[in-house]
PDB file of C-alpha atoms in Angstrom:
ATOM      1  CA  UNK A   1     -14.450 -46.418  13.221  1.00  0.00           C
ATOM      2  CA  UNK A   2     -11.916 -46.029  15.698  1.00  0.00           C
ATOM      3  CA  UNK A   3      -8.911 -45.428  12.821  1.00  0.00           C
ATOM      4  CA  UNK A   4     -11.977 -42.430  11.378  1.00  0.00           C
ATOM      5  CA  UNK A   5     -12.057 -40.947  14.560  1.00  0.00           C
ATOM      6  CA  UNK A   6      -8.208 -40.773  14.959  1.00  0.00           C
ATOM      7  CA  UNK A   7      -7.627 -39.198  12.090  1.00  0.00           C
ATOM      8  CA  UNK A   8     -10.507 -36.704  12.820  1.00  0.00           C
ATOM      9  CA  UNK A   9      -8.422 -36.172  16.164  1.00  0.00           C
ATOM     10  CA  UNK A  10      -5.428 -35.725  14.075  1.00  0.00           C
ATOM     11  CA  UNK A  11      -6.909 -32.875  11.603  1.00  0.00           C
ATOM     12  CA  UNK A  12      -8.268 -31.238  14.382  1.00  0.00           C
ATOM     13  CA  UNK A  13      -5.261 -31.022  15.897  1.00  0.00           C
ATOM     14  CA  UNK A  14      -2.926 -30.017  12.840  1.00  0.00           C
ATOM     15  CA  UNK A  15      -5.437 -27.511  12.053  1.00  0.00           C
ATOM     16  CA  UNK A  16      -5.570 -26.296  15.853  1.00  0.00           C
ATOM     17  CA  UNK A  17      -1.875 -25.847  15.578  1.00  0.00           C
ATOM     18  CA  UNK A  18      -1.730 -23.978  12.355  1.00  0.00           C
ATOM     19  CA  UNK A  19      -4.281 -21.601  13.461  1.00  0.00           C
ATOM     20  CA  UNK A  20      -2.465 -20.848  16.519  1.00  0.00           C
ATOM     21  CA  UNK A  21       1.542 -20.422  14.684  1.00  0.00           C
ATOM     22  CA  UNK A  22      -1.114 -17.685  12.392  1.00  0.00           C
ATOM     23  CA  UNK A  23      -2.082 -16.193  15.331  1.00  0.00           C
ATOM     24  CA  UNK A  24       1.113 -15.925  17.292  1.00  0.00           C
ATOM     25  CA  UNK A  25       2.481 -14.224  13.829  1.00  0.00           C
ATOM     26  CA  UNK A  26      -0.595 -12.101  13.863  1.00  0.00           C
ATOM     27  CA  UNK A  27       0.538 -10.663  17.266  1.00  0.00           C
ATOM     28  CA  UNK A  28       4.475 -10.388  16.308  1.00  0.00           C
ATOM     29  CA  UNK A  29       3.694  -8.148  13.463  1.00  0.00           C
ATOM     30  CA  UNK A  30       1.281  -6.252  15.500  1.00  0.00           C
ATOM     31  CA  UNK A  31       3.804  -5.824  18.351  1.00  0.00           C
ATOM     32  CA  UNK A  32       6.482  -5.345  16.226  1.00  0.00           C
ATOM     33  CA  UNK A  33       4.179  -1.925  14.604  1.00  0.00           C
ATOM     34  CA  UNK A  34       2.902  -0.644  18.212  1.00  0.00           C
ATOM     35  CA  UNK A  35       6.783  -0.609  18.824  1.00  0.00           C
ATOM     36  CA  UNK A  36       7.573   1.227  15.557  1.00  0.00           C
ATOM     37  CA  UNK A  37       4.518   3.694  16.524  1.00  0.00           C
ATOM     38  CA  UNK A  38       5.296   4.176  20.099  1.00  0.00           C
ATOM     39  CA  UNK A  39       9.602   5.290  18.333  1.00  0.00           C
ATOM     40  CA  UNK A  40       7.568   7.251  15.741  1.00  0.00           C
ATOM     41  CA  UNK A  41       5.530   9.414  18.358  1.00  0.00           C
ATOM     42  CA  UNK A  42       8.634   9.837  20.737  1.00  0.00           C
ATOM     43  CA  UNK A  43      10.436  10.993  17.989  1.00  0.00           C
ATOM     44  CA  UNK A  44       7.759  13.442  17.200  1.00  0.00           C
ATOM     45  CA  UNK A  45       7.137  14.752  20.476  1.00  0.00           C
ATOM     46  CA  UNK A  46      10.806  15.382  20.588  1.00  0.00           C
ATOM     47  CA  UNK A  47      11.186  16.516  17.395  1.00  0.00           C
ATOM     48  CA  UNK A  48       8.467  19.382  18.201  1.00  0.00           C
ATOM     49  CA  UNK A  49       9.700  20.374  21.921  1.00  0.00           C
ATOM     50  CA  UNK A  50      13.431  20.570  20.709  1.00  0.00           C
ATOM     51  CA  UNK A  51      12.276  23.005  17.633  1.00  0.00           C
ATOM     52  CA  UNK A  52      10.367  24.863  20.410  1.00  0.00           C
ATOM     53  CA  UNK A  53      13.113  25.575  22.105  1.00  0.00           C
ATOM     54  CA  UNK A  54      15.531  26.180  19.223  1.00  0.00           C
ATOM     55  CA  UNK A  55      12.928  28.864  17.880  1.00  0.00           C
ATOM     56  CA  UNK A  56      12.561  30.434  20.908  1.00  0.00           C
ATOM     57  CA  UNK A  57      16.342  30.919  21.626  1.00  0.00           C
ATOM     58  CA  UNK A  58      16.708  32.094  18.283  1.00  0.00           C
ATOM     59  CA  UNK A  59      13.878  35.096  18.488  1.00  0.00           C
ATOM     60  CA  UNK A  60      16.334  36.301  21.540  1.00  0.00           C
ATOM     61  CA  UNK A  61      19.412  37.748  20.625  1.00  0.00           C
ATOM     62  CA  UNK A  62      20.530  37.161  24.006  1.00  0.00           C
ATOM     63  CA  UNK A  63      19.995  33.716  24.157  1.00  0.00           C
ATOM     64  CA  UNK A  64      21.333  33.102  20.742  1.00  0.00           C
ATOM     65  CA  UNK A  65      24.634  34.386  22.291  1.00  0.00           C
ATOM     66  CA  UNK A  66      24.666  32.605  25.354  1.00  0.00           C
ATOM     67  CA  UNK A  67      23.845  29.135  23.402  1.00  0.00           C
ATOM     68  CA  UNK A  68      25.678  29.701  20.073  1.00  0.00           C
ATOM     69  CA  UNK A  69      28.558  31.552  21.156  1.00  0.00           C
ATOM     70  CA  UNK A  70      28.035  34.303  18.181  1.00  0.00           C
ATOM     71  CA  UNK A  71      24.888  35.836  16.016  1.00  0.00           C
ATOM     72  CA  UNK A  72      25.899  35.041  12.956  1.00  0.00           C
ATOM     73  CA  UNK A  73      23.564  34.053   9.839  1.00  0.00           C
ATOM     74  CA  UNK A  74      24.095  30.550  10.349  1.00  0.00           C
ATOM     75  CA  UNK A  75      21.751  30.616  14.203  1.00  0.00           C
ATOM     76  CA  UNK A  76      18.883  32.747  12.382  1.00  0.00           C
ATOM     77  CA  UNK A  77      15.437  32.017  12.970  1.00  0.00           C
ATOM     78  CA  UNK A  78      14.779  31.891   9.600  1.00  0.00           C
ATOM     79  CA  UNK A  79      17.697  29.191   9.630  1.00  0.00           C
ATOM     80  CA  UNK A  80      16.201  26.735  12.589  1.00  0.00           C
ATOM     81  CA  UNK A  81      12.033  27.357  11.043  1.00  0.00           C
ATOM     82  CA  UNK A  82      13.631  25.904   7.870  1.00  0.00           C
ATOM     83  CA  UNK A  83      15.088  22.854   9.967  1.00  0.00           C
ATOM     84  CA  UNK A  84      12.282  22.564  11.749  1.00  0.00           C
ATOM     85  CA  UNK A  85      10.088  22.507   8.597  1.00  0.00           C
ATOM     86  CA  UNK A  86      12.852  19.891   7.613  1.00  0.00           C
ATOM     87  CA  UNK A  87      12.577  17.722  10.864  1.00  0.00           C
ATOM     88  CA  UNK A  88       9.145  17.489  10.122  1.00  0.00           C
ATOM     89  CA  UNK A  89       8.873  16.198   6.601  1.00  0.00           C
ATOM     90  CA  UNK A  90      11.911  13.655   8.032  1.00  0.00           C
ATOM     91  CA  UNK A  91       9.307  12.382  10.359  1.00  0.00           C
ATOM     92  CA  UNK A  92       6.771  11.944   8.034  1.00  0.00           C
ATOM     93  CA  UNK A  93       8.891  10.145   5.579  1.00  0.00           C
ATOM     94  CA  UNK A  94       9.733   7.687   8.502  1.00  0.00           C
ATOM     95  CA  UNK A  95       6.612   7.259   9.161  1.00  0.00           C
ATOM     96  CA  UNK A  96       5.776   6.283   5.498  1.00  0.00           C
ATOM     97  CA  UNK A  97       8.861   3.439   5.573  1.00  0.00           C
ATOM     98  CA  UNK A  98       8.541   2.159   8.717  1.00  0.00           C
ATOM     99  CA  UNK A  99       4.252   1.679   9.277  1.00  0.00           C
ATOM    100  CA  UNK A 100       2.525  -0.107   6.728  1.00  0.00           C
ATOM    101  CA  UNK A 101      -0.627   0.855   7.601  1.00  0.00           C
ATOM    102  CA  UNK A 102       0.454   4.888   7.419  1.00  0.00           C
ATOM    103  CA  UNK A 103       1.478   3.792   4.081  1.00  0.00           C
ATOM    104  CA  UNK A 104      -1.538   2.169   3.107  1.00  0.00           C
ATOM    105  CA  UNK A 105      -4.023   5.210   4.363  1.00  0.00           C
ATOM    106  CA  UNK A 106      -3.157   7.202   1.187  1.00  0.00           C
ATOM    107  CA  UNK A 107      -0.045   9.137   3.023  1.00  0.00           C
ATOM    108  CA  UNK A 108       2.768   8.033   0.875  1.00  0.00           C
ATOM    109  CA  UNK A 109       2.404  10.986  -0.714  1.00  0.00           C
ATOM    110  CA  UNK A 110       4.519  12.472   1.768  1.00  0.00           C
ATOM    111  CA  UNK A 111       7.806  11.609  -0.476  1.00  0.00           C
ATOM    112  CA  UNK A 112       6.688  13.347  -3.680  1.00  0.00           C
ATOM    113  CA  UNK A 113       5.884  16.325  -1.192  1.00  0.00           C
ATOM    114  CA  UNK A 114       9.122  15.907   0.289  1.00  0.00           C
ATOM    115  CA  UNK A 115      10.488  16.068  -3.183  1.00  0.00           C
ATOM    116  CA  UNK A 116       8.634  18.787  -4.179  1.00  0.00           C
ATOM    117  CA  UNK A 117      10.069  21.281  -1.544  1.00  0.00           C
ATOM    118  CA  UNK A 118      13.183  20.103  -2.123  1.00  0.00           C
ATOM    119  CA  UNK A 119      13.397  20.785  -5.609  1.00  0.00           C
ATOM    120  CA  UNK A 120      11.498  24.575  -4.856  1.00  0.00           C
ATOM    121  CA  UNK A 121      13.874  25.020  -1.977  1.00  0.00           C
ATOM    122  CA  UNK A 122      17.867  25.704  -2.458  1.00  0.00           C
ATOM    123  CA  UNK A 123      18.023  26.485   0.918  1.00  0.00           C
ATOM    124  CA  UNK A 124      16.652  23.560   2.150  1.00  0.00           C
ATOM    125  CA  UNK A 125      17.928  21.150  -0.097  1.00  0.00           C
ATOM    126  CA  UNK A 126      21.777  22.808   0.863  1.00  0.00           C
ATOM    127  CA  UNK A 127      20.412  22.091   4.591  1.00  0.00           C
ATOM    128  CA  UNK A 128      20.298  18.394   4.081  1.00  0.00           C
ATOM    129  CA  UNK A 129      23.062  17.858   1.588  1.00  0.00           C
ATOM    130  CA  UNK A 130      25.371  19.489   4.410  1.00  0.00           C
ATOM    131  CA  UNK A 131      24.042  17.419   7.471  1.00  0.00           C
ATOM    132  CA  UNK A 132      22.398  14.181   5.674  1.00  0.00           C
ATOM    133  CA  UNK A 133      22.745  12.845   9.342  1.00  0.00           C
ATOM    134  CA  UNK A 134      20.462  14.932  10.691  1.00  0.00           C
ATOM    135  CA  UNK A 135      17.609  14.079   8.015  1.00  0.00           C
ATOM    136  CA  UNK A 136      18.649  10.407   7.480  1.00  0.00           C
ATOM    137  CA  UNK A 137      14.864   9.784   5.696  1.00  0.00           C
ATOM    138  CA  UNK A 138      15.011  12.968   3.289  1.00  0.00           C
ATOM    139  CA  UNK A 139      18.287  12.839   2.587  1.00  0.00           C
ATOM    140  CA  UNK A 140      18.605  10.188  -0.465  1.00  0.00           C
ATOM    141  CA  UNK A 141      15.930  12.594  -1.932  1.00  0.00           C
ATOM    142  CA  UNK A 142      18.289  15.606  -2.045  1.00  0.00           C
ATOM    143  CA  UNK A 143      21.395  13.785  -3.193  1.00  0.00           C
ATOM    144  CA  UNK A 144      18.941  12.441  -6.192  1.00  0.00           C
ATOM    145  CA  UNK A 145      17.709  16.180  -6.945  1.00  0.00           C
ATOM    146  CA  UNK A 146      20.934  17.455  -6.687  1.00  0.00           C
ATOM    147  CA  UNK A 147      22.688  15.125  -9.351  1.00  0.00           C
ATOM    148  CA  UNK A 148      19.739  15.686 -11.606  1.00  0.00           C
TER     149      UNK A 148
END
């Protein structure tokens, strides 16, 4: 009886630890994603008060001279909404590799969208073939349109 209750002791035990190595792997992953989110959203916010600013020095000719030395095409605000509209859909495709659970909510849609501007877009797609660095996530997509 004793030998019974030993091994009952034993199970117990095994089973005690298994359930806690699930659970401490449970709470990596989850850190590991609150981390990812809390880059994703300081990227964002970023993202949205640096394009703020960008658009609003180029709408002023003034400021567009004191920041960019000249006013030629290449500081337009036609030029910077376009990046901005590109640092955007960067973000989003980010967001679609780096949280699972944004990629399991339907939003992986976000690359063929990506895609589809792209291939609509000359502009755009000349934007991030010319500064890949700048839209690390979006760029593979260009390179792929532009050697189809």
């Amino acid at each position: 009886m004793q030998i019974l209750f030993s091994l009952v002791a034993i199970v117990i035990a095994l089973g005690s630890v298994i359930f806690a190595a699930i659970q401490a792997r449970i709470l990596a992953h989850q850190t590991k994603m609150l981390q990812v989110t809390t880059e994703l959203s300081y990227n964002l916010e970023l993202i949205a008060r640096m394009n703020e600013l960008i658009l609003q020095i180029a709408g002023e000719r003034r400021s567009r001279s004191y920041v960019w030395g000249k006013l030629g095409k290449q500081h337009s605000r036609s030029r910077h909404e376009g990046r901005a509209f590109l640092d955007v859909l960067d973000a989003a495709v980010s967001g679609v590799n780096r949280l699972s659970n944004f990629r399991d909510s339907g939003f992986s849609n976000w690359i063929a969208y990506v895609e589809y501007v792209l291939e609509r877009s000359q502009n755009l797609r000349d934007e991030v073939l010319d500064h890949p660095a700048w839209w690390p996530n979006i760029a593979p997509l260009a390179e792929r349109l532009a050697h189809r």
